Short mmCIF file of C-alpha atoms and ligand atoms in Angstrom, two decimals:
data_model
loop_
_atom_site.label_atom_id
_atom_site.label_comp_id
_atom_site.label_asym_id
_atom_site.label_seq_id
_atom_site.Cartn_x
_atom_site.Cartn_y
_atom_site.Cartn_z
CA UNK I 1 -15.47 33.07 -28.65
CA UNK I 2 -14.92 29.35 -28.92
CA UNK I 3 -16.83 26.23 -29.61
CA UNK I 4 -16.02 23.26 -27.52
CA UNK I 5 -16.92 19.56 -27.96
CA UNK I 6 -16.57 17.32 -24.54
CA UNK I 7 -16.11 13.65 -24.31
CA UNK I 8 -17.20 12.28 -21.09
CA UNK I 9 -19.47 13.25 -18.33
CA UNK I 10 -18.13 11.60 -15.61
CA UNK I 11 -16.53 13.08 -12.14
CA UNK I 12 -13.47 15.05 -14.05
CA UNK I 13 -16.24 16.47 -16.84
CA UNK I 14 -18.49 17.69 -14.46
CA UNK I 15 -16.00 20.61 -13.19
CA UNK I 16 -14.30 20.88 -16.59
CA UNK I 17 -18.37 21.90 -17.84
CA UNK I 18 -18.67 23.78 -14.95
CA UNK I 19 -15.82 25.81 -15.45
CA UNK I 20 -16.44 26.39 -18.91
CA UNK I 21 -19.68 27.87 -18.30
CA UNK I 22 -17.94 30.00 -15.73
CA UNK I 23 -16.24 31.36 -18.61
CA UNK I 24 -18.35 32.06 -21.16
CA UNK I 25 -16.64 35.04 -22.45
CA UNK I 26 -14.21 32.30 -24.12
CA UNK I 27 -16.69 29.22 -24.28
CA UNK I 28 -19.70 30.79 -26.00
CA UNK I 29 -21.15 26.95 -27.16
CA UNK I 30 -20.23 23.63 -25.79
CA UNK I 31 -21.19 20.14 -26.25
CA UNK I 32 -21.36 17.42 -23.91
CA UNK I 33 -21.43 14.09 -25.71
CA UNK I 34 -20.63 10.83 -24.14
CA UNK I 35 -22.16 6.95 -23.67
CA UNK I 36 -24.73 7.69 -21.27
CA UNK I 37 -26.77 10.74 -22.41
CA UNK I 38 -28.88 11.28 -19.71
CA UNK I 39 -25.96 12.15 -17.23
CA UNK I 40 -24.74 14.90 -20.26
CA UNK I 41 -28.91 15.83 -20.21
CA UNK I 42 -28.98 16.23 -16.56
CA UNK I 43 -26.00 18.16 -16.10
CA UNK I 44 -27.10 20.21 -18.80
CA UNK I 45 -30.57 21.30 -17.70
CA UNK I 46 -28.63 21.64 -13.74
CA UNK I 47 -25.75 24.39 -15.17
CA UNK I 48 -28.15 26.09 -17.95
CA UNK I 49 -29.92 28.63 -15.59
CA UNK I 50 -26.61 29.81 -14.29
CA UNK I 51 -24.68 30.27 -17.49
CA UNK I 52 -24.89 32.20 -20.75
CA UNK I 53 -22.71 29.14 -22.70
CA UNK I 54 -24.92 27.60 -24.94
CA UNK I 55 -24.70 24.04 -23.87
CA UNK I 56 -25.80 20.85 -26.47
CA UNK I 57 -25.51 17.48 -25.29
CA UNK I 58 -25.28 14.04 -27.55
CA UNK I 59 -24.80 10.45 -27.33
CA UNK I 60 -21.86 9.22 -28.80
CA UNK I 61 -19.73 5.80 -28.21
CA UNK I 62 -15.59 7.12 -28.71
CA UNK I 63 -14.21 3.87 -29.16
CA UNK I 64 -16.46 4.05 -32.61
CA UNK I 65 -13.99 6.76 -35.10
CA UNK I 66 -16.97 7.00 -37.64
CA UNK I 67 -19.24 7.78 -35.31
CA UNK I 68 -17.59 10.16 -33.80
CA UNK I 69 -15.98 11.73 -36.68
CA UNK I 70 -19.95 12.39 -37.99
CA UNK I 71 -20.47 13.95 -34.61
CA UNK I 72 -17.38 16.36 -34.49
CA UNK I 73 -18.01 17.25 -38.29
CA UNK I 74 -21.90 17.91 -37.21
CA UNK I 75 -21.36 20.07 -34.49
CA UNK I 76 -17.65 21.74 -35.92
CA UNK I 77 -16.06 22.80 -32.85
CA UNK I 78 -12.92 24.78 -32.86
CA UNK I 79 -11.39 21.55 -30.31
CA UNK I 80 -12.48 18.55 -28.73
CA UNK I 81 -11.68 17.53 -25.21
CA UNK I 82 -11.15 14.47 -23.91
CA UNK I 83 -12.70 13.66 -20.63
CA UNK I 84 -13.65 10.29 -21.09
CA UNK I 85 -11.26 7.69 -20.36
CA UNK I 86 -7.72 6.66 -21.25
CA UNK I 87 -8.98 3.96 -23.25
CA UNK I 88 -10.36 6.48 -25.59
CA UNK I 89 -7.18 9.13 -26.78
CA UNK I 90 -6.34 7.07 -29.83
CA UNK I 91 -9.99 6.60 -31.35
CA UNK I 92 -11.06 10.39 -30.47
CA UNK I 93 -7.30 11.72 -31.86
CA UNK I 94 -8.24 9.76 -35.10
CA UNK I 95 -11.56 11.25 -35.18
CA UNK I 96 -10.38 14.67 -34.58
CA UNK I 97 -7.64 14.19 -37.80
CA UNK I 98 -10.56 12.84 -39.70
CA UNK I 99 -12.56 16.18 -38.86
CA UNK I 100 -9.80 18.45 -38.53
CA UNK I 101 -10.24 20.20 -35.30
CA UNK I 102 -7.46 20.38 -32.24
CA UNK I 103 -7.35 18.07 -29.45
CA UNK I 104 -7.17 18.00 -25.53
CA UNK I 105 -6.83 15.56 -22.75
CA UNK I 106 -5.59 14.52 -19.50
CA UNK I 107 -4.25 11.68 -19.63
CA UNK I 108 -2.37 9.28 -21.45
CA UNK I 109 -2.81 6.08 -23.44
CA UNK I 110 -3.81 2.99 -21.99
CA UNK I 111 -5.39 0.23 -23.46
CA UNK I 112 -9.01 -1.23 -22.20
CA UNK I 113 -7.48 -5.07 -22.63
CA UNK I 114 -4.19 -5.53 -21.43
CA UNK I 115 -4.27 -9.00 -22.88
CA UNK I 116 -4.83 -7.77 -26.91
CA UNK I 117 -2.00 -9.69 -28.38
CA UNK I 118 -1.15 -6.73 -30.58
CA UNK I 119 -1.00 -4.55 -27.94
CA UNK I 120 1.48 -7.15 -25.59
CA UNK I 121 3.63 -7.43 -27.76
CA UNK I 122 4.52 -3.33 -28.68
CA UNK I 123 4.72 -3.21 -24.89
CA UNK I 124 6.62 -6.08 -24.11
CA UNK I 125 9.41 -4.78 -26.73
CA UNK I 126 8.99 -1.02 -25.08
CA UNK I 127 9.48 -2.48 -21.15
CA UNK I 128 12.86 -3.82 -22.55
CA UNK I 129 13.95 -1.47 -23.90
CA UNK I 130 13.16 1.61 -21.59
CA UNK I 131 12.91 0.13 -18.49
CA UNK I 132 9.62 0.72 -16.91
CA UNK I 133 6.71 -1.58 -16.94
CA UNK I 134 3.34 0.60 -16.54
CA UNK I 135 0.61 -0.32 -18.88
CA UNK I 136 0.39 3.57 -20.05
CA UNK I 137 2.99 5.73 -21.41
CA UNK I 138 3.08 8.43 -24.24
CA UNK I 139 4.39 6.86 -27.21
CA UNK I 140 1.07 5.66 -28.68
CA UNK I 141 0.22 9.77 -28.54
CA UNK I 142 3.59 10.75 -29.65
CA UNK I 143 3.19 8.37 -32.58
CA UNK I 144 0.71 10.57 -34.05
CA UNK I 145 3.09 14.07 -34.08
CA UNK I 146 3.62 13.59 -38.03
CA UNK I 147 -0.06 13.47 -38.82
CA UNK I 148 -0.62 16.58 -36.41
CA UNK I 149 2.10 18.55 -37.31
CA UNK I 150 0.68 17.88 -41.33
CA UNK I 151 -2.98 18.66 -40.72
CA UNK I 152 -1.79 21.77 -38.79
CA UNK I 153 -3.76 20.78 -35.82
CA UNK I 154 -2.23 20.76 -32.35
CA UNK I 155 -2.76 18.44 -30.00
CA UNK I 156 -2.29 19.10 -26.20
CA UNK I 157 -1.88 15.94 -23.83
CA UNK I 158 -2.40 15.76 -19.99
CA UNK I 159 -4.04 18.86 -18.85
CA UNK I 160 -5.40 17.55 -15.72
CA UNK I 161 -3.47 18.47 -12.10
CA UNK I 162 -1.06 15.43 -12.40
CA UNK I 163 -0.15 15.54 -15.50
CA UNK I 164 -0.76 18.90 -16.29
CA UNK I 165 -0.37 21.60 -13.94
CA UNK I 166 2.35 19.91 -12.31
CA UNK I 167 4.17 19.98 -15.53
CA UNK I 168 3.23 23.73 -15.94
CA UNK I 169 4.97 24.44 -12.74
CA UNK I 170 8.15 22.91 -13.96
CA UNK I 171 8.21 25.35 -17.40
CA UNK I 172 7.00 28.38 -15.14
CA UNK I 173 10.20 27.08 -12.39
CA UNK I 174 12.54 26.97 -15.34
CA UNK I 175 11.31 30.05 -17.32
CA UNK I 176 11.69 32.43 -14.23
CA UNK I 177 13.65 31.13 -11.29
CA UNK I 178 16.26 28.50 -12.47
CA UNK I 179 18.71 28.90 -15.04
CA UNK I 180 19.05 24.18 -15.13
CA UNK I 181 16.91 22.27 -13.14
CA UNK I 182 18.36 19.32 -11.46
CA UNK I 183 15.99 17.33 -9.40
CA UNK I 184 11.79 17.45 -9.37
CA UNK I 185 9.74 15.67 -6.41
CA UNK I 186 6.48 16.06 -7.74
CA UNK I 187 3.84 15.35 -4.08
CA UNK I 188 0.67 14.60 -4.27
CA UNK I 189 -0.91 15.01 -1.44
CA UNK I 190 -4.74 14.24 -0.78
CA UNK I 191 -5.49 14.76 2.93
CA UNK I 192 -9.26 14.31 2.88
CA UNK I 193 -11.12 11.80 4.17
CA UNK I 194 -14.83 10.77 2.64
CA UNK I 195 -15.68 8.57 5.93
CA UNK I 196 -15.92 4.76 3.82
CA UNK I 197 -13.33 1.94 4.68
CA UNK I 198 -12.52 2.25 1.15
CA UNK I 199 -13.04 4.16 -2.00
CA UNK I 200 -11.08 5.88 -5.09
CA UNK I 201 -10.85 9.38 -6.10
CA UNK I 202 -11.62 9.02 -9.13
CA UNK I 203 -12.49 6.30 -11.72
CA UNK I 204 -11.50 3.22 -9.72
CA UNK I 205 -9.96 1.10 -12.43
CA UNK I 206 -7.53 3.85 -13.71
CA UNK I 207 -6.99 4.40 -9.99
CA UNK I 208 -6.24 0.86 -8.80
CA UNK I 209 -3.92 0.11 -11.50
CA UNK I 210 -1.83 2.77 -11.08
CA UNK I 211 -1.10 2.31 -7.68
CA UNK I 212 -1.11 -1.08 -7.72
CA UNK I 213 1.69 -1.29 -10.61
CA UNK I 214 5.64 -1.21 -9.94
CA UNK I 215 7.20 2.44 -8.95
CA UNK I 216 9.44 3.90 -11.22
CA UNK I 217 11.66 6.92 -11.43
CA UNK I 218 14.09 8.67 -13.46
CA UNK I 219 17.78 9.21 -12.92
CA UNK I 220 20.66 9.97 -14.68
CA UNK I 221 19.06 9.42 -17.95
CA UNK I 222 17.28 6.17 -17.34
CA UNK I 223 14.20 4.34 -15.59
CA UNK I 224 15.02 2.65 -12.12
CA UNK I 225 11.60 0.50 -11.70
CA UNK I 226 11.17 -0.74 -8.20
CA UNK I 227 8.46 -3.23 -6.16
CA UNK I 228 4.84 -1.49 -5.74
CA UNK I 229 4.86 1.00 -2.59
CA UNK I 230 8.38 0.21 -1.63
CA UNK I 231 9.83 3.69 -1.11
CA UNK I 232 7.71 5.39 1.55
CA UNK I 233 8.93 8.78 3.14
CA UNK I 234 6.81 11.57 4.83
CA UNK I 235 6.20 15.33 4.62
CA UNK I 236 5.06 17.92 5.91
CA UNK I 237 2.29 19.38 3.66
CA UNK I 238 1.13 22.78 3.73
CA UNK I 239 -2.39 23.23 5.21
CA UNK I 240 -2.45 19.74 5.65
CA UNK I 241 0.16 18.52 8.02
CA UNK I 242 2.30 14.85 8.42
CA UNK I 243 1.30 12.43 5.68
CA UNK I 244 2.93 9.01 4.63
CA UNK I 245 3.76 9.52 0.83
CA UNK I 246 5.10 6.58 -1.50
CA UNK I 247 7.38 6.63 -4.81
CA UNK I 248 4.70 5.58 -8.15
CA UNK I 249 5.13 5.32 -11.58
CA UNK I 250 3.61 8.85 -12.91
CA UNK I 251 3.34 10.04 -16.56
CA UNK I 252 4.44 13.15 -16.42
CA UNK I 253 7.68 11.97 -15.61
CA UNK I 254 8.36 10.27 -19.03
CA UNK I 255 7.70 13.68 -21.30
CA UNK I 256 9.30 15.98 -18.24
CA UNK I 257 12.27 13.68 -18.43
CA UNK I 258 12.51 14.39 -22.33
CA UNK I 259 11.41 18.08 -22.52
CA UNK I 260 13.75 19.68 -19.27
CA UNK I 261 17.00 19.45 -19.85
CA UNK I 262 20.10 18.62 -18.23
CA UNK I 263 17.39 17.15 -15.26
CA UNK I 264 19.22 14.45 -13.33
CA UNK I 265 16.13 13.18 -11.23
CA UNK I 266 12.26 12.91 -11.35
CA UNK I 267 10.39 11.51 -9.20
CA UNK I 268 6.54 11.27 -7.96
CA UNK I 269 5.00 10.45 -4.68
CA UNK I 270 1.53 10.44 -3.56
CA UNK I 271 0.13 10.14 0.14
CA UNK I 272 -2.15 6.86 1.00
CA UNK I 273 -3.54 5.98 4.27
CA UNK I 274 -2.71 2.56 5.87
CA UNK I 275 -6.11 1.12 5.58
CA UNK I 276 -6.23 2.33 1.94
CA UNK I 277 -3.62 0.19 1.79
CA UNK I 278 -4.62 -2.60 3.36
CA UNK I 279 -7.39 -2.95 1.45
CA UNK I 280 -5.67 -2.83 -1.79
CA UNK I 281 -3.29 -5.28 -0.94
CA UNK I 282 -6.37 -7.72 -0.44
CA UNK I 283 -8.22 -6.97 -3.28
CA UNK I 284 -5.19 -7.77 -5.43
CA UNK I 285 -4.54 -10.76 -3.90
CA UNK I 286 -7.72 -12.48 -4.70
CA UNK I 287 -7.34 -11.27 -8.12
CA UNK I 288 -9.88 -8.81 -7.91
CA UNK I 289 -7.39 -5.68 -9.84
CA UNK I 290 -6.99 -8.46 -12.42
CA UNK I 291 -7.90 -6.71 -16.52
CA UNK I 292 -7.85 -9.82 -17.32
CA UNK I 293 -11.69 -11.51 -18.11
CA UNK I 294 -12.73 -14.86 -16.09
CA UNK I 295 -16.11 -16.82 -16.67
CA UNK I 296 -18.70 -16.02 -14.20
CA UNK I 297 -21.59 -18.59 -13.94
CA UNK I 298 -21.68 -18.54 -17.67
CA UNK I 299 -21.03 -15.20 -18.29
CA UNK I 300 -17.76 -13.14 -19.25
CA UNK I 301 -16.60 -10.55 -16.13
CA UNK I 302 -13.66 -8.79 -15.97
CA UNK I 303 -13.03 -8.38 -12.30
CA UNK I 304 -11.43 -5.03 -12.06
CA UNK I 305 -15.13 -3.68 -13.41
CA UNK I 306 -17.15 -5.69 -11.28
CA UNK I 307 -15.03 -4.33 -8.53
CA UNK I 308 -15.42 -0.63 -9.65
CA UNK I 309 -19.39 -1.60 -9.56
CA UNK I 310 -19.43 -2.36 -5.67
CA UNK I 311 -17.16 0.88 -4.94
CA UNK I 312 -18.77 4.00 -4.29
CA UNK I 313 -19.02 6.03 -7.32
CA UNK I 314 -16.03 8.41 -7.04
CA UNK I 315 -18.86 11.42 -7.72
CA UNK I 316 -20.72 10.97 -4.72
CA UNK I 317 -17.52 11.28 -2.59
CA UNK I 318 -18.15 15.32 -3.23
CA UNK I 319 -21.08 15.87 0.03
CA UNK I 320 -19.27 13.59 2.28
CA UNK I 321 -15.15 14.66 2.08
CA UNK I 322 -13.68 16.80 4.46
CA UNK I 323 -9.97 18.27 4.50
CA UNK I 324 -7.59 19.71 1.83
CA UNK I 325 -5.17 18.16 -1.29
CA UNK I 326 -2.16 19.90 -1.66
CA UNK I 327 -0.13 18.89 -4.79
CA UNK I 328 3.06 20.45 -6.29
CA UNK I 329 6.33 20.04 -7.25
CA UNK I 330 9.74 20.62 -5.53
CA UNK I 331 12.84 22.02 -7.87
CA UNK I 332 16.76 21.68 -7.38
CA UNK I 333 19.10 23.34 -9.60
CA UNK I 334 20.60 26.36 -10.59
CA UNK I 335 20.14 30.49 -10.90
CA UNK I 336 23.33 33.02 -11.61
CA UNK I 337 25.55 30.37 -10.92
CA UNK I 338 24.24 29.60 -7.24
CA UNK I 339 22.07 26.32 -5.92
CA UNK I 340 18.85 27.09 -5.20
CA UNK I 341 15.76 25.11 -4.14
CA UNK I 342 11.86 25.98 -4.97
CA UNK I 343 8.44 24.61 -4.46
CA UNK I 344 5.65 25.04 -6.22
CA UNK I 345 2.23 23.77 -4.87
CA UNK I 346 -1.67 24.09 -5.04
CA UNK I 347 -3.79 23.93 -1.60
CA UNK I 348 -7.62 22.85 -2.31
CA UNK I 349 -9.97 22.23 0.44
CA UNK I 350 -12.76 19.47 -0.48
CA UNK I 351 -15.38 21.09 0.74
CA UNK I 352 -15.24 24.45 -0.66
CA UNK I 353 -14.90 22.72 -4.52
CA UNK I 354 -18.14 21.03 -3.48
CA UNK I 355 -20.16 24.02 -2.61
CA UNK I 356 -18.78 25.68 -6.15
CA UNK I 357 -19.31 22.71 -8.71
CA UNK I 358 -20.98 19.75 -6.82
CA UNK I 359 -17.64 17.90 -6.47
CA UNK I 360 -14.63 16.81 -4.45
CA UNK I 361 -11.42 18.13 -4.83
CA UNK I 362 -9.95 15.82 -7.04
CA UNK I 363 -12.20 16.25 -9.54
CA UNK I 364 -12.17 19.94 -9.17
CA UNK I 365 -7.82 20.49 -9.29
CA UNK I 366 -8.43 17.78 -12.78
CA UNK I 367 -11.45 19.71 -13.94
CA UNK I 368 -10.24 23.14 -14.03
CA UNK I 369 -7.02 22.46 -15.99
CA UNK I 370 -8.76 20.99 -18.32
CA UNK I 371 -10.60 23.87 -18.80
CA UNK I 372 -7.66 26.18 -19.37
CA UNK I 373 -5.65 23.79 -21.17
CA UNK I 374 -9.01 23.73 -23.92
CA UNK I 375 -9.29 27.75 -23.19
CA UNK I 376 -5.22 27.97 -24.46
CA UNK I 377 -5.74 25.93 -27.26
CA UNK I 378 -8.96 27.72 -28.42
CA UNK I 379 -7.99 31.27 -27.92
CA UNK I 380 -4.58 30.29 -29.85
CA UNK I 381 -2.52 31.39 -27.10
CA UNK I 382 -1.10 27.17 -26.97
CA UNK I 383 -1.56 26.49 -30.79
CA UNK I 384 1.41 24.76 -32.63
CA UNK I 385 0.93 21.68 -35.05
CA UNK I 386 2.04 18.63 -33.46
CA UNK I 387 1.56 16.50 -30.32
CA UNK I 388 2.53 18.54 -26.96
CA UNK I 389 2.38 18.02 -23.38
CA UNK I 390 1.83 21.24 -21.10
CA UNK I 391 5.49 21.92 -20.68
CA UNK I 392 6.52 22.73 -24.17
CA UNK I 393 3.97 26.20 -23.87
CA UNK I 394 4.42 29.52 -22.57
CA UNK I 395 3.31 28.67 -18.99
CA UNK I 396 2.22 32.30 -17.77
CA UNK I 397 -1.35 32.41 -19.05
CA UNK I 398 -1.91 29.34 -17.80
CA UNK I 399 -0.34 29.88 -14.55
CA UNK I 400 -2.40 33.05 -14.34
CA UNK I 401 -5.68 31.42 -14.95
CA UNK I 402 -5.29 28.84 -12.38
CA UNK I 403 -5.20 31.93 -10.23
CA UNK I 404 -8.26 33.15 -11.91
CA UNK I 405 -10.67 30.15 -11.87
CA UNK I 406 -9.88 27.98 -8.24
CA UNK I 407 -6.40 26.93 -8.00
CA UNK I 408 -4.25 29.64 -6.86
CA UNK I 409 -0.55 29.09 -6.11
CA UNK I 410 2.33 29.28 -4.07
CA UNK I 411 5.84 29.78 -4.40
CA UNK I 412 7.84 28.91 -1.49
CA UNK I 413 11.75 29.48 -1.27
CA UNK I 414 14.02 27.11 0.71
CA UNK I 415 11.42 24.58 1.22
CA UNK I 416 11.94 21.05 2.98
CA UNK I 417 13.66 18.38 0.71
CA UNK I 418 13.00 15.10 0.52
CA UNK I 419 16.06 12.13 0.95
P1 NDP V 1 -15.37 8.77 -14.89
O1 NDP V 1 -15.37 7.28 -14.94
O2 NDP V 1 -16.05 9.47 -13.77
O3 NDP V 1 -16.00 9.34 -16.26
C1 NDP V 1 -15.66 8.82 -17.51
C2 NDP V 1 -16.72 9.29 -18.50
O4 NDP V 1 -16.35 8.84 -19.80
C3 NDP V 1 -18.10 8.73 -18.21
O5 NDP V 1 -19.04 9.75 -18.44
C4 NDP V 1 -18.23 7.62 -19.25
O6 NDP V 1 -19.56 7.36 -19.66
C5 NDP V 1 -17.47 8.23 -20.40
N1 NDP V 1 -17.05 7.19 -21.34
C6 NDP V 1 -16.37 6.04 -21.06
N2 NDP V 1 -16.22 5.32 -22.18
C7 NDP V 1 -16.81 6.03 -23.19
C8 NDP V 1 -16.98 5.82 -24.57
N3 NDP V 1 -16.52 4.73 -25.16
N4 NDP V 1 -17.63 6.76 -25.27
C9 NDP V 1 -18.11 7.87 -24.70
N5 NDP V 1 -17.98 8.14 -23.39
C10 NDP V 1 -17.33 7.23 -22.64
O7 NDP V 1 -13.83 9.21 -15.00
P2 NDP V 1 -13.16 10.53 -14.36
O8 NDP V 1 -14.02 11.70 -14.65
O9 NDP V 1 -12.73 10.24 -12.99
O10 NDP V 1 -11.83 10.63 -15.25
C11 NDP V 1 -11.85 11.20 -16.55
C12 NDP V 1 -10.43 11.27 -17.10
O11 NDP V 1 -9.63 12.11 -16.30
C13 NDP V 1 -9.71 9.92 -17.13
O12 NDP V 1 -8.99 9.84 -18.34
C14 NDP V 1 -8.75 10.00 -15.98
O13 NDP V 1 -7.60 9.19 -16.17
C15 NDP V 1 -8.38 11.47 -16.04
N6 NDP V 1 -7.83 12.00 -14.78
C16 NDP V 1 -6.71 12.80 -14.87
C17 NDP V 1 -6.14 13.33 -13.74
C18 NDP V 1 -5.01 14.28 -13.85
O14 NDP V 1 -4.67 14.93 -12.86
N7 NDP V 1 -4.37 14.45 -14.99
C19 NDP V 1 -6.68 13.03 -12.38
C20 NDP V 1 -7.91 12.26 -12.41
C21 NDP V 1 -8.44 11.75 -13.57
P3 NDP V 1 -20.59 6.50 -18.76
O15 NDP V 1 -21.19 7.49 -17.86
O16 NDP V 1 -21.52 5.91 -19.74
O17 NDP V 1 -19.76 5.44 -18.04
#
C-alpha cells in the first residue's frame, strides 16, 4: 500500500500512470504533478473510471526545489518518480532530501544549457580525464550517495528499458547463468514504422542529441570514443527480422562498466533507418540540433526546441505505428569453468501497447519499468540508503514483474554474436 508522487506527464508518464493504476494493490494513491496541469487533469479524469488508485494531480515547475519540496512535504509520498526530463534529476533529488522521501528515475543527468560556464567547465575536466564526450553521465547523481546514504533514503537511477531493464538483465545473467561476464552487446532494436519522413520516439531533444553525439564504448577498462554512427553492423532480430544497427554512446554502460566485474567489453547499438538518417544529418548541418540560443527577429530561440515544435509530438506516434521493438542484451563469459554465450531480450509489438495504454511501444517498454522500479522501492524489496542503478538489486522480482505487467522475456542459449 504505497503512495506515489509523479513528475511529468509526458509520453513515458502516461504508461508509467497507467501501469500504476493497473496495480493498485501496491499503488493505493498517486499524484501526477508536472508544468502543464491540464495534461496531468486529463489523464486523470481518462484512467479514473478504470482504476481503484486514488489519483491527485498538481502543478508544479521541478527546476524550482522550494516549490517542489512544499509539494512533496504536502502530499508525503512514500517516493517520488521522476518522469519529467533529464534536466530535472538534480533539482527533484534535492527536493526529495529536503522532504525526505526515496527517489526514482530513468535517466541520467543532463543539463538544459550546455553552454552554463559552470557546467563546461566540470565537463570539460571529466572528458579528459575519462575519455568520453556525451553531455550526460552519472557522476552529478553519484555525487549525491553521501547525502542519501545519511538521510537513509535510497535513490534508484535509470529504470526505464535502456537504462534499466537492460541493466537488470545483466544482474539476472550474472546471478544465474555466468559465473564472470566478459562481453555485453546491449541491441536496441525498434522495427516500427509510424508512416512520417521523420519523427522521434520519444522527446526529440533528448533523442537527437544522443544520436547525434560521438559513439563510445568500453574496453579493457577504458572509453574508446569514436565519430557519430561510424560502426554500423546488422542483426537478425527476433520477431523483427534484418535491421542496420550502429555503435552509440549509452548510459548504462558507464555504471555496468563499474558494477560487473572482471567485464572486458560493453557496448550499445541501436537500429536507425537510412532516411532517419538522412534527415538527421541535415538538420545538424544547418545547425538546427544546436543547445546553443541564437537571436530570432528579436527574440531568443534555441533551435533544438523550435525544432522539437515542428516534429510530431512523440505521443501521437501511438495510433499510427505498426511493427515490433525488440531490445536486449547479449552475454560472453563464463559458467563451471566453460565459455558460454546468452541473450537476453524483450519483443513488444506497437500496436498491441497502444490498444492497452494509448501509446507506442517505446513509451510502453520505458513506462512499465518505471513502474516496477517505483513498486521495488516502495514495497522495500530495492531499499538501501544511497544512490543505485538497477544492477546493484536482487533482479528476480523485478524480472518477474516484467513478466507480470507487459514485457515478458526470453532467454536464448547460443545466440548469434556480433564482430
Ligand atoms: P516528454 O517530453 O513526453 O515528457 C516530459 C514531461 O515532463 C512533460 O509532461 C513536461 O511538461 C514535464 N516537464 C518538463 N519540464 C518540467 C518541469 N520543469 N517541471 C515539471 N514538469 C516538467 O518526455 P518523455 O515522456 O518522452 O521522457 C520522459 C523521461 O524518460 C526523459 O527523462 C527521458 O530521457 C526518459 N526516457 C528513458 C528511456 C529509458 O529507456 N530509460 C527511454 C525513453 C525516455 P510539459 O507537458 O509542460 O512540457
Amino acid at each position: 500500500m504505497a503512495r506515489l508522487l509523479i513528475i511529468g506527464c509526458g509520453g513515458v508518464a502516461r504508461v508509467a500512470i497507467a501501469k500504476c493504476c493497473q496495480n493498485s494493490e501496491v499503488f493505493q494513491e498517486i499524484m501526477i504533478a508536472s508544468r502543464t496541469v491540464s495534461k496531468c487533469d486529463a489523464l486523470a479524469a481518462e484512467l479514473a473510471p478504470k482504476t481503484k488508485t486514488v489519483i491527485t494531480t498538481a502543478k508544479v515547475d521541478a527546476d524550482n526545489v522550494e516549490e517542489l519540496t512544499a509539494l512533496i512535504r504536502s502530499y508525503q509520498p512514500d517516493a517520488v518518480l521522476n518522469v519529467a526530463l533529464p534536466y530535472q534529476d538534480l533539482t527533484i533529488m534535492d527536493a526529495c532530501l529536503a522532504a525526505g522521501v526515496d527517489y526514482i528515475d530513468t535517466a541520467n543527468y543532463e543539463p538544459e544549457d550546455t553552454e552554463d560556464p559552470e557546467w563546461r567547465a566540470v565537463y570539460e575536466k571529466r572528458c579528459k580525464e575519462l575519455g568520453f564526450s556525451a553531455y550526460f553521465d552519472y557522476s552529478w547523481q553519484w555525487a549525491y550517495q553521501e547525502k542519501f546514504e545519511k538521510a537513509g533514503l535510497t535513490a534508484v537511477c535509470g529504470t526505464g528499458f535502456d537504462p534499466g531493464v537492460t541493466s537488470v538483465f545483466t544482474a539476472y545473467a550474472l546471478k544465474h547463468y555466468f559465473d564472470e561476464i566478459h562481453t555485453i552487446d546491449i541491441l536496441d532494436c525498434n522495427g516500427g514504422d509510424h508512416g512520417y519522413p521523420f519523427a522521434t520516439n520519444f522527446n526529440p531533444e533528448i533523442n537527437l542529441r544522443e544520436v547525434s553525439a560521438p559513439g563510445s564504448y568500453w574496453e579493457d577498462g577504458h572509453w574508446v570514443e569514436i565519430p557519430p554512427m561510424s560502426i554500423k553492423r546488422e542483426y537478425d532480430f527476433a520477431q523483427v527480422g534484418k535491421k542496420d544497427m550502429y555503435l552509440l554512446h549509452h548510459e548504462e554502460i558507464e555504471s555496468l562498466a563499474k558494477n560487473i566485474p572482471g567485464v572486458k567489453r560493453i557496448r550499445f547499438f541501436m537500429t536507425f533507418g537510412q532516411s532517419y538518417l538522412t534527415h538527421m544529418k541535415c538538420l545538424e548541418n544547418v545547425g538546427m540540433l544546436s543547445t546553443a540560443p541564437i537571436e530570432f527577429e528579436g527574440q531568443q530561440i534555441v533551435p533544438i526546441q523550435f525544432l522539437k515544435a515542428l516534429l510530431p509530438d512523440p505521443a501521437s506516434l501511438g495510433p499510427r505505428t505498426v511493427g515490433k521493438t525488440n531490445i536486449g542484451c547479449i552475454f560472453t563469459g563464463v559458467k563451471d569453468g566453460r565459455e558460454k554465450t546468452l541473450y537476453i531480450y524483450n519483443v513488444c509489438d506497437h500496436q498491441e501497447c497502444y490498444r492497452e495504454v494509448g501509446s507506442q511501444a517505446i513509451s510502453y517498454t520505458t513506462g512499465v519499468p518505471a513502474m516496477i522500479g517505483s513498486m521495488m522501492v516502495v514495497s522495500g524489496l530495492w531499499k538501501k540508503p544511497g544512490v543505485f542503478t538497477v544492477e546493484e538489486f536482487d533482479p528476480d522480482p523485478y524480472m518477474d514483474a516484467l513478466n507480470k505487467f507487459g514485457l515478458p522475456w526470453v532467454v536464448e542459449e547460443n545466440p548469434q554474436l556480433i564482430p
